[in-house]
Coordinates of C-alpha atoms and ligand atoms in Angstrom, one line a residue:
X28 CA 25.0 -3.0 22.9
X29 CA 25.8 -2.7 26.9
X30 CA 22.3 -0.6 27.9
X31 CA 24.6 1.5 30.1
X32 CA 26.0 2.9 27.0
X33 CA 22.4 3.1 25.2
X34 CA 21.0 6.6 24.9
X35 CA 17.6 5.2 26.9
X36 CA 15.6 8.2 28.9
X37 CA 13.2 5.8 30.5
X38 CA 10.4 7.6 32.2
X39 CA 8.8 6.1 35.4
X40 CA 5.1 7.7 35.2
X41 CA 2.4 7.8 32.2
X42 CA 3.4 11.2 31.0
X43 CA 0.1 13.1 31.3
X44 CA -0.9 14.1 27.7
X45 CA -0.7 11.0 26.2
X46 CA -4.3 9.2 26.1
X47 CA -3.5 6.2 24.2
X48 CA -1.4 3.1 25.3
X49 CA 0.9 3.4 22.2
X50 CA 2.1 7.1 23.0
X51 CA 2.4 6.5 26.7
X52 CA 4.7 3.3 26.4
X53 CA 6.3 5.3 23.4
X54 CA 7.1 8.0 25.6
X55 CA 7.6 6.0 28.9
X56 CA 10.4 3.4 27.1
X57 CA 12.0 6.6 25.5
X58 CA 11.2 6.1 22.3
X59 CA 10.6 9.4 20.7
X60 CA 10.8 12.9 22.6
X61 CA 7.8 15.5 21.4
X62 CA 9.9 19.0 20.3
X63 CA 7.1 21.0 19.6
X64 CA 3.3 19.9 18.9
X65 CA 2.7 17.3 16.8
X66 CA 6.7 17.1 15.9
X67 CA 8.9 14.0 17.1
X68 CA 12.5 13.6 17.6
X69 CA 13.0 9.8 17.2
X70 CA 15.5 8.8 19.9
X71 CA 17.8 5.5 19.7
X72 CA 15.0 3.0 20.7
X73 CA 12.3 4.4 18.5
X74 CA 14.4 5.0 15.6
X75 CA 15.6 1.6 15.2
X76 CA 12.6 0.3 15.0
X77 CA 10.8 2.2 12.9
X78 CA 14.3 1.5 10.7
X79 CA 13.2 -2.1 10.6
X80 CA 9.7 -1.2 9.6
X81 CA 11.1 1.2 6.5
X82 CA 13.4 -2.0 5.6
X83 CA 10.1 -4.4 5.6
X84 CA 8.3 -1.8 3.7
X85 CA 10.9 -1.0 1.1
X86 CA 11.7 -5.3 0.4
X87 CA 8.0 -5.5 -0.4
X88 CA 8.1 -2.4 -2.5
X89 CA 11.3 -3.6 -4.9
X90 CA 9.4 -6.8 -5.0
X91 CA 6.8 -6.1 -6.9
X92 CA 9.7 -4.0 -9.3
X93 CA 8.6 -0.4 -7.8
X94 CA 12.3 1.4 -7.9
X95 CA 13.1 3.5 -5.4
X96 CA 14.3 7.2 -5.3
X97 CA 14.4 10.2 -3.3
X98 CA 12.4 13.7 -3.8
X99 CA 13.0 16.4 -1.2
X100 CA 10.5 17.4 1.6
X101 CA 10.8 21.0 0.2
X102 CA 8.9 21.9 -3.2
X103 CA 8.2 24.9 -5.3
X104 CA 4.7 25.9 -5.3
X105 CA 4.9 26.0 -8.7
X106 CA 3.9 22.7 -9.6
X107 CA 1.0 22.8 -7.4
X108 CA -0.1 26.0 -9.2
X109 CA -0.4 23.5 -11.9
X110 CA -2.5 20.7 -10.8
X111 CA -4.5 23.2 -9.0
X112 CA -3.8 21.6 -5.4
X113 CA -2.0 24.7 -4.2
X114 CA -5.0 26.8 -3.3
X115 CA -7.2 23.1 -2.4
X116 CA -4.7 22.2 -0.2
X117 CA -5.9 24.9 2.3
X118 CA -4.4 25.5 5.9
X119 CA -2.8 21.5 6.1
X120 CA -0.2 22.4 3.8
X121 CA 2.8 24.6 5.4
X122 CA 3.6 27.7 3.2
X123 CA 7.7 29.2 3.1
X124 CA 9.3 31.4 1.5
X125 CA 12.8 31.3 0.3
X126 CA 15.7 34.2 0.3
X127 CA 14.7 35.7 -2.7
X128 CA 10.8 35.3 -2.1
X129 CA 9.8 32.6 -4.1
X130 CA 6.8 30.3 -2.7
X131 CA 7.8 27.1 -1.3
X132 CA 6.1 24.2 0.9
X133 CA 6.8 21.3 2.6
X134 CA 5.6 18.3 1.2
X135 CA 2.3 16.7 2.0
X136 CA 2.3 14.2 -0.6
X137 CA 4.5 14.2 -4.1
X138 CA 1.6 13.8 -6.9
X139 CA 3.0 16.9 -8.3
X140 CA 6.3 16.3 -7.9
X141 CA 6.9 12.8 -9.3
X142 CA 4.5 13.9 -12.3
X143 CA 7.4 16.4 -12.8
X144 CA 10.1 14.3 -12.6
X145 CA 8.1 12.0 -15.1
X146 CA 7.3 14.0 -17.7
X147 CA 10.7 15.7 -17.8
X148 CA 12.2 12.8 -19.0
X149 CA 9.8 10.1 -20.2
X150 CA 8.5 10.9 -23.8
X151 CA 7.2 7.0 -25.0
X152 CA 4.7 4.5 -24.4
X153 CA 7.7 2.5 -24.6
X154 CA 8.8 3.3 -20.9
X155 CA 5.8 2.1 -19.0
X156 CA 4.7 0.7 -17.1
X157 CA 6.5 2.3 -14.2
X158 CA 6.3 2.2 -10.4
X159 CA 8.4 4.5 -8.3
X160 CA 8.8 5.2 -4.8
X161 CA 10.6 6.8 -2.1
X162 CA 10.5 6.7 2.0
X163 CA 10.3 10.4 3.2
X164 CA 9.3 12.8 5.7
X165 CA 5.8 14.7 5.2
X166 CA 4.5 17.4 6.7
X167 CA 0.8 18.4 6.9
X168 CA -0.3 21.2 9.9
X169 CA -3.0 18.7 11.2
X170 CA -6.0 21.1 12.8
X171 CA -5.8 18.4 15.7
X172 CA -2.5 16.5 16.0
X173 CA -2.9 14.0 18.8
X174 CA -2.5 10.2 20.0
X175 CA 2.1 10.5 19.5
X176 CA 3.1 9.2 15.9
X177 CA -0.4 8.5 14.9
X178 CA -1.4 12.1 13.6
X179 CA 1.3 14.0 13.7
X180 CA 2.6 17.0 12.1
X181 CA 5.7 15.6 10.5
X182 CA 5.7 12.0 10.4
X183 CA 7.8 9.5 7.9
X184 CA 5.7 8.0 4.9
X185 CA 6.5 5.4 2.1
X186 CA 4.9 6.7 -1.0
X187 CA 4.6 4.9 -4.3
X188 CA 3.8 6.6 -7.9
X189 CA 2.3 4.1 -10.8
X190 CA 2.5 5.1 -14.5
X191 CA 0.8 3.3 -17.1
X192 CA -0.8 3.5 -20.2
X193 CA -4.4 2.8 -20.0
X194 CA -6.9 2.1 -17.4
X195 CA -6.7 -1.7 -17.5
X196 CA -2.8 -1.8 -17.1
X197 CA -3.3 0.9 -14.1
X198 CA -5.5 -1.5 -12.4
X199 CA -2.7 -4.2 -12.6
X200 CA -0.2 -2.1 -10.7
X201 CA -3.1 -1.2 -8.3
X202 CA -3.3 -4.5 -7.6
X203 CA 0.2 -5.5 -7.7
X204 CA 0.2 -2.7 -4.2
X205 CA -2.8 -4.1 -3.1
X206 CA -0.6 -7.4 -3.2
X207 CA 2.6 -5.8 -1.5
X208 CA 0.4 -3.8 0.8
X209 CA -0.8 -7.6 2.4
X210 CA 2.3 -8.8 2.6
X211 CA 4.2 -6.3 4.1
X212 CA 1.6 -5.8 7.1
X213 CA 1.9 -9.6 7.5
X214 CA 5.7 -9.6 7.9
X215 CA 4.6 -7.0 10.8
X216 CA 2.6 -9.5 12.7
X217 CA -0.6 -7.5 11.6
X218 CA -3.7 -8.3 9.6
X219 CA -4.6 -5.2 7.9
X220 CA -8.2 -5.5 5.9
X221 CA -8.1 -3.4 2.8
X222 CA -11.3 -1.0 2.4
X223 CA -13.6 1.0 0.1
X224 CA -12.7 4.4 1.3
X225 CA -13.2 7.6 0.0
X226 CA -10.6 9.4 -1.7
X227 CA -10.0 13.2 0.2
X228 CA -7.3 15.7 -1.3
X229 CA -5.5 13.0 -3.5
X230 CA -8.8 12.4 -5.4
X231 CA -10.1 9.7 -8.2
X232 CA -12.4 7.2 -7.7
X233 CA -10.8 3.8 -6.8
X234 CA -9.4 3.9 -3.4
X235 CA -8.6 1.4 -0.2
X236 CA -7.4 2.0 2.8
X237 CA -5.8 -0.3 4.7
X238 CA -6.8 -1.0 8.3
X239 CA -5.6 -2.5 11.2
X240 CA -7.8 -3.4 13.9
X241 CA -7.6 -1.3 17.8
X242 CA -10.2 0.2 19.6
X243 CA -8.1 3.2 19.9
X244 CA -7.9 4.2 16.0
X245 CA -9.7 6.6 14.8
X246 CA -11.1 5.3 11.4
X247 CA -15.1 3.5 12.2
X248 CA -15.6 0.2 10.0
X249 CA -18.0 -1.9 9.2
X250 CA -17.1 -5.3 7.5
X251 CA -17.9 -8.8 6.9
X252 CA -15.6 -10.5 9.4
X253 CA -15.1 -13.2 7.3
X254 CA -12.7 -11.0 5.1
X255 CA -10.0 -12.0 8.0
X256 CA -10.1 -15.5 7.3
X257 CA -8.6 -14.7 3.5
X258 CA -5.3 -16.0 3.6
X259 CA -2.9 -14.2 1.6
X260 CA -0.2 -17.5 1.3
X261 CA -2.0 -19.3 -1.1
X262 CA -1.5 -16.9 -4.0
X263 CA 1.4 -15.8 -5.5
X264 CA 2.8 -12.9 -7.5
X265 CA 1.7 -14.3 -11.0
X266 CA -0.8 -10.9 -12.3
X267 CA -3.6 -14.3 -12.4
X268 CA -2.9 -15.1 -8.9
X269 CA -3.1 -11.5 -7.8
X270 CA -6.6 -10.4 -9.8
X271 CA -8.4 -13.6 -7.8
X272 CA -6.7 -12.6 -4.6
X273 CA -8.1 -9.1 -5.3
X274 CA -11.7 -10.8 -6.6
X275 CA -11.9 -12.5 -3.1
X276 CA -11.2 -9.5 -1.5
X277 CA -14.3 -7.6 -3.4
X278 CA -16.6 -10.7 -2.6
X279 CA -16.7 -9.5 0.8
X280 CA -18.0 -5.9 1.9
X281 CA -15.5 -3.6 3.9
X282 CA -16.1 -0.1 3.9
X283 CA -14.8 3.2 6.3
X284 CA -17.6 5.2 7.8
X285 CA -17.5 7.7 4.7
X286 CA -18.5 5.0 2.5
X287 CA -20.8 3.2 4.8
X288 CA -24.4 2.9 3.5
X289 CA -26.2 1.2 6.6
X290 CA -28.9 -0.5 3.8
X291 CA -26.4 -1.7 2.0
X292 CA -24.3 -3.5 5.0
X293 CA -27.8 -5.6 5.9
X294 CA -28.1 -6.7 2.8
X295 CA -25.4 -7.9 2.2
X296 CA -24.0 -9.5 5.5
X297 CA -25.7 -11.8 7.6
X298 CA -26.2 -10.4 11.2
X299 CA -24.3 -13.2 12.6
X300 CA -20.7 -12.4 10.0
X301 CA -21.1 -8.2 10.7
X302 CA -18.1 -6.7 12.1
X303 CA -18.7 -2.6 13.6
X304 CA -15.6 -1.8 14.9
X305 CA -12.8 1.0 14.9
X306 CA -9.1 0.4 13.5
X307 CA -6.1 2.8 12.7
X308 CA -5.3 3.6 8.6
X309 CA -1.5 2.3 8.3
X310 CA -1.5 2.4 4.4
X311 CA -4.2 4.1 1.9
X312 CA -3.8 3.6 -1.8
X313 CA -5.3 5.8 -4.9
X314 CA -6.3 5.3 -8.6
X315 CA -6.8 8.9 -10.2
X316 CA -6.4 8.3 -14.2
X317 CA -5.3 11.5 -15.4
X318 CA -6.0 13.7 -12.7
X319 CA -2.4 14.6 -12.4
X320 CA -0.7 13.8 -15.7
X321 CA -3.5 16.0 -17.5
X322 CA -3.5 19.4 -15.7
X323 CA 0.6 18.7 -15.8
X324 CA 1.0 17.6 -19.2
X325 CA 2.4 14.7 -18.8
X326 CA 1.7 12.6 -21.7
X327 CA 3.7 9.9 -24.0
X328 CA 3.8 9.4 -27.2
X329 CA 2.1 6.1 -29.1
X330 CA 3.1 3.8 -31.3
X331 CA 0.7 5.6 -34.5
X332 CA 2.2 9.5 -33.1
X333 CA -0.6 10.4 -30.6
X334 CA -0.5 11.2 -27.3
X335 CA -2.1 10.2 -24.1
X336 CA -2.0 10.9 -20.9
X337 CA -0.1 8.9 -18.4
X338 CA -2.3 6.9 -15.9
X339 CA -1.5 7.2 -12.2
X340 CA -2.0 6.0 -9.2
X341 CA -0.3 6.7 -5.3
X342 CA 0.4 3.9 -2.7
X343 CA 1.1 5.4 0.7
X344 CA 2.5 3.7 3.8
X345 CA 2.9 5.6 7.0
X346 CA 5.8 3.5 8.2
X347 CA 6.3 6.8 11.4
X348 CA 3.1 5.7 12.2
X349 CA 3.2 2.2 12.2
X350 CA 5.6 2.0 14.6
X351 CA 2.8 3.5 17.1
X352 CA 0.1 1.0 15.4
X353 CA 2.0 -2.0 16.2
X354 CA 2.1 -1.4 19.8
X355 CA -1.6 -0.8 19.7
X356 CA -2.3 -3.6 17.9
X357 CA 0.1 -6.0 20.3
X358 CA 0.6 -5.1 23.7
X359 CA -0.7 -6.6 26.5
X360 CA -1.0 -4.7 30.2
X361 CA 2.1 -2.2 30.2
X362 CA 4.2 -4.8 28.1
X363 CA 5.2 -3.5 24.1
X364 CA 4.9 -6.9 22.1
X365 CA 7.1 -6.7 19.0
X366 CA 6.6 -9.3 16.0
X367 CA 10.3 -10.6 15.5
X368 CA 10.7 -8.8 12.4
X369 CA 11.0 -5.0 14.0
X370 CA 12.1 -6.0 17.7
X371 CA 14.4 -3.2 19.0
X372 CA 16.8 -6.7 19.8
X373 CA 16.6 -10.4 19.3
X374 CA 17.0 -10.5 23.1
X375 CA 18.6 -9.3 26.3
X376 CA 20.7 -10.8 28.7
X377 CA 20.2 -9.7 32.3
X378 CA 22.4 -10.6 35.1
X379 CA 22.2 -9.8 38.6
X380 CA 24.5 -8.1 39.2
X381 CA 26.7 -7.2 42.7
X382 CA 29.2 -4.9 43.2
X383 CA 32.0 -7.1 45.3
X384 CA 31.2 -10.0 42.8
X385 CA 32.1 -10.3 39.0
X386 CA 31.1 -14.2 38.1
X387 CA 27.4 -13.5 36.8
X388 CA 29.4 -10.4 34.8
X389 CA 31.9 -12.4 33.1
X390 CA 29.5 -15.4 32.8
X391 CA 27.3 -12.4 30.9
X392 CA 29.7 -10.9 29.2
X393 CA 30.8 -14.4 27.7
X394 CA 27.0 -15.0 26.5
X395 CA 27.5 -11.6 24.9
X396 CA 30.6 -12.2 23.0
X397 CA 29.3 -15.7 22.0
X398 CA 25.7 -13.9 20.3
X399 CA 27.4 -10.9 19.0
X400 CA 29.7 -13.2 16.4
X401 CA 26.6 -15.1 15.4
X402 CA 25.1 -12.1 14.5
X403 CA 22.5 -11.9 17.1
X404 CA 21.5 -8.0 17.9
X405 CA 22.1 -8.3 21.7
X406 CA 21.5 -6.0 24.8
X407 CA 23.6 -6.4 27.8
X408 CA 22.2 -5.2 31.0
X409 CA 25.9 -4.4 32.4
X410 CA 23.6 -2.2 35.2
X411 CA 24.0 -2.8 39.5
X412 CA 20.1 -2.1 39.3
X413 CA 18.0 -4.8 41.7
X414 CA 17.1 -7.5 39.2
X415 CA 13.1 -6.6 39.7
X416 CA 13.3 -2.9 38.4
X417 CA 15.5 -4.8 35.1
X418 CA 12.6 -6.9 34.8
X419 CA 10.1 -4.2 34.6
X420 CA 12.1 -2.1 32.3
X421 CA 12.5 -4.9 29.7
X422 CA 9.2 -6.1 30.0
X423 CA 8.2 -2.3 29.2
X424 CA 10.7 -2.4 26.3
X425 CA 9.4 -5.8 24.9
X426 CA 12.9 -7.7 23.6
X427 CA 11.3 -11.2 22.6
X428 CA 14.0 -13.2 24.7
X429 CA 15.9 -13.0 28.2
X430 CA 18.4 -14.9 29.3
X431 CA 18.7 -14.3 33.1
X432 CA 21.6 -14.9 35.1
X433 CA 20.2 -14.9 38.8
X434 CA 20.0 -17.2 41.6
X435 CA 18.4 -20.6 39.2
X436 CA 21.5 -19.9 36.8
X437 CA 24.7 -22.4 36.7
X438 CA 27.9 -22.5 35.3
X439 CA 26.1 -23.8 31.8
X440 CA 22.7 -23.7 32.2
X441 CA 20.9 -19.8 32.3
X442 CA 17.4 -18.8 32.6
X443 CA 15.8 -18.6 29.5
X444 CA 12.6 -16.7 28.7
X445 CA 10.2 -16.0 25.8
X446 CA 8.8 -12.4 26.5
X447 CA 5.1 -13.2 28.5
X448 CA 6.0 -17.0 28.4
X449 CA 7.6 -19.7 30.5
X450 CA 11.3 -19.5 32.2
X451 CA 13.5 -22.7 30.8
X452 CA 16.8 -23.5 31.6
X453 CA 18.9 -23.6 28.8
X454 CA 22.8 -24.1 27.6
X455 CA 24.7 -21.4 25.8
X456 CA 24.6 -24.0 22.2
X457 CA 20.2 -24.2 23.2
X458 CA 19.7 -20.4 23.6
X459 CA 22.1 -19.4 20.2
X460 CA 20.4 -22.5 18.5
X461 CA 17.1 -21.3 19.1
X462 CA 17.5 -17.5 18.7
X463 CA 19.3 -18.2 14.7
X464 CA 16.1 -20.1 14.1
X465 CA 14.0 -17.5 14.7
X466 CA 16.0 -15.0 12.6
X467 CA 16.0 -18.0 9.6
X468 CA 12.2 -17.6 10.0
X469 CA 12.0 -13.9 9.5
Ligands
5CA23 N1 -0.4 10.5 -1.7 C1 -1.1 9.5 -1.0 C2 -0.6 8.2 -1.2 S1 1.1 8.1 -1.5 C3 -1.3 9.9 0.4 O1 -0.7 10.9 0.9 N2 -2.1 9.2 1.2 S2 -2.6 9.4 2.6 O2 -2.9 10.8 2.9 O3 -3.6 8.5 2.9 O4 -1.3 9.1 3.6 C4 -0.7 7.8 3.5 C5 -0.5 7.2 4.9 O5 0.3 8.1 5.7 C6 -1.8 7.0 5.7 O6 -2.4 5.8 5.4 C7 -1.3 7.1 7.1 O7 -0.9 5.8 7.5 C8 -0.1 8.0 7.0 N3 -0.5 9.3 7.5 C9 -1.3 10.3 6.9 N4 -1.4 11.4 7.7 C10 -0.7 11.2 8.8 C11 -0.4 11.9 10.0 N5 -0.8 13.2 10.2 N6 0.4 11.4 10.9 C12 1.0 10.1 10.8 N7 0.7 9.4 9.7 C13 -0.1 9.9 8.7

């Protein structure tokens, strides 16, 4: 991509109502574009990236065998007549009417929903277990939207749905989430710790939520720090290998604020291993039973003709919002540090650049070509902008790499930069070498 061709709108000044470092670089490197309060339009930038976050999310997800599928945002109040949520729900949940009258909504969540879908069409024990998901836009009319993405109006979540037969299967695809849930926040460069935390409008009595750790975030937690040390890699996705993953988990206490008993945390962690900090939710996850399937009938037949009622649980991801907690979690002075795996572009060549004289262009160009058929995701800085204002934009933007073609570059040798790290010089074969490598280990 040439940048002069990128749809970019790169602001100059912290825009004044944004009070946390993630919404002011957000807003600042043109990521997203507020349209009215606590609604986003994602521009290019921000889009992509939160792209490569859904991708991540959804590998995980068809990993552990959850199948993906797509409800609508808009439902029929109907089915929350049934499960009783439709009055619960109170002021979050926005209320429309169709044409002919009939009461709608836009989708918080999709308990109802999926339960629907399920029932319609499974009828025997059979069929489970079953996990299904889909990656969709929510809306709830948050009393207090604020900090960008982070609690928004409308923002993008991945949602999951688990169907099973009895409690003790239910609590294997619980922890078959609680597995994926790790894994996909490591392949985000973050370490999210997985708490007891109470259950709000989605209800039941098992519940984590999983946080990453930022001053900024508004969840308060209080853990035993040496829950960071658990190290996800040496356990596999055997259902043996995930209970004693999940066991070492439960050795360790973890709670959010709602579930913090101040007794209870002295007890049971030494003064010197207590961790009181604040982190941002980037993934919460339910077990409810029947709490669903009953008040929607949505039950399965058994092998000796009774029936029972499905057991459920719901695996949520906000993947809009992730895209705010990663900055949060990662950058460093005004700089956005993106973890390989979501950077808007492996890297960025930038050339200074003079009108009356083409070399460092073609030389650029040249690079260019070269990374684009090797499958590198490349931005070309084709701009006449003085090399220092380049630097400052990319080092806002974050691209891990920069090759620069300025006064140290020769005819085969370019500056070559790791975003915050040391300029090297370095051939054309060196720089493609090293950037494919990177991509192999993502
Ligand atoms: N039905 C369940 C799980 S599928 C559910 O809705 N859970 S939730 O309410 O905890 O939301 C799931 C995730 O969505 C949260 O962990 C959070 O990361 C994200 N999220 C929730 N509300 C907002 C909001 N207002 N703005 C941005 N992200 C949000």
């Amino acid at each position: 991509m040439y940048l002069s061709k990128l749809f970019i709108p790169l602001l100059k000044e912290n825009p004044s109502e944004a009070k946390i470092k993630s919404h002011q670089l957000m807003l600042r490197a043109g990521m997203i574009k507020q349209s009215s309060t606590g609604i986003y339009s994602w521009l290019p930038l921000g889009f992509k990236i939160m792209k490569k976050i859904e991708q991540i999310v959804r590998e995980e997800q068809n990993k552990i065998g959850a199948q993906e599928l797509l409800m609508p945002t808009i439902q029929s109040a109907k089915i929350w007549r049934e499960s009783g949520r439709y009055d619960d729900y109170g002021e979050e949940m926005l209320r429309i009417k169709d044409r002919q009258g009939k009461e709608m909504l836009y989708g918080p969540t999709n308990e109802e929903l999926i339960t629907e879908i399920f029932r319609s069409s499974i009828k025997s024990y059979k069929s489970l277990p079953q996990l299904l998901y889909h990656i969709q836009w929510k809306f709830r009319d948050e009393l207090r939207p604020r900090f960008g993405v982070m609690r928004c109006k409308e923002f993008f979540m991945k949602d999951a749905y688990s169907f099973d037969l009895n409690d003790e299967e239910a609590k294997k695809s619980y922890n078959k989430m609680f597995f994926a849930y790790l894994n996909t926040f490591k392949k985000l460069g973050l370490t999210a710790i997985p708490m007891e935390a109470d259950t709000g409008p989605i209800g039941g009595d098992l519940s984590h939520e999983f946080i990453i750790l930022a001053e900024t975030g508004e969840s308060k937690i209080y853990s035993d720090k040496r829950i960071l040390q658990i190290d996800i890699n040496n356990h596999t996705d055997t259902e043996d290998s995930i209970k004693k993953l999940r066991e070492k988990y439960d050795t360790y206490y973890a709670v959010t604020d709602e579930k913090y008993k101040n007794e209870e945390f002295e007890k049971k962690v030494n003064k010197e291993n207590q961790l009181v900090t604040k982190g941002i939710e980037v993934g919460h996850i339910f077990y409810f039973g029947d709490k669903y399937s009953k008040p929607l009938k949505c039950a399965v037949d058994l092998n000796d003709g009774k029936k029972v009622y499905v057991k459920m649980g719901s695996y949520g991801i906000g993947v809009s919002r992730l895209v705010g907690a990663i900055i949060e979690a990662k950058y460093n002075n005004n700089i956005m540090r993106w973890p390989d795996s979501v950077a808007p572009f492996d890297v960025v060549i930038i050339p200074s650049l003079q009108k009356n004289d083409r070399s460092n262009y073609l030389k650029a160009e040249k690079i260019y070509n070269t990374l684009v058929k090797n499958k590198i995701d490349v931005l070309f800085d084709d701009t006449e902008e003085h090399l220092s204002a380049k630097f400052k934009k990319f080092d806002l933007i974050g691209i891990p790499f920069q090759i620069i073609l300025g006064s140290k570059s020769t005819d085969d040798k370019f500056e070559f930069k790791e975003i915050n790290g040391k300029t090297e010089s370095k051939s054309m074969e060196e720089i493609k070498n090293i950037l494919l490598n990177k991509r192999n280990l993502n």
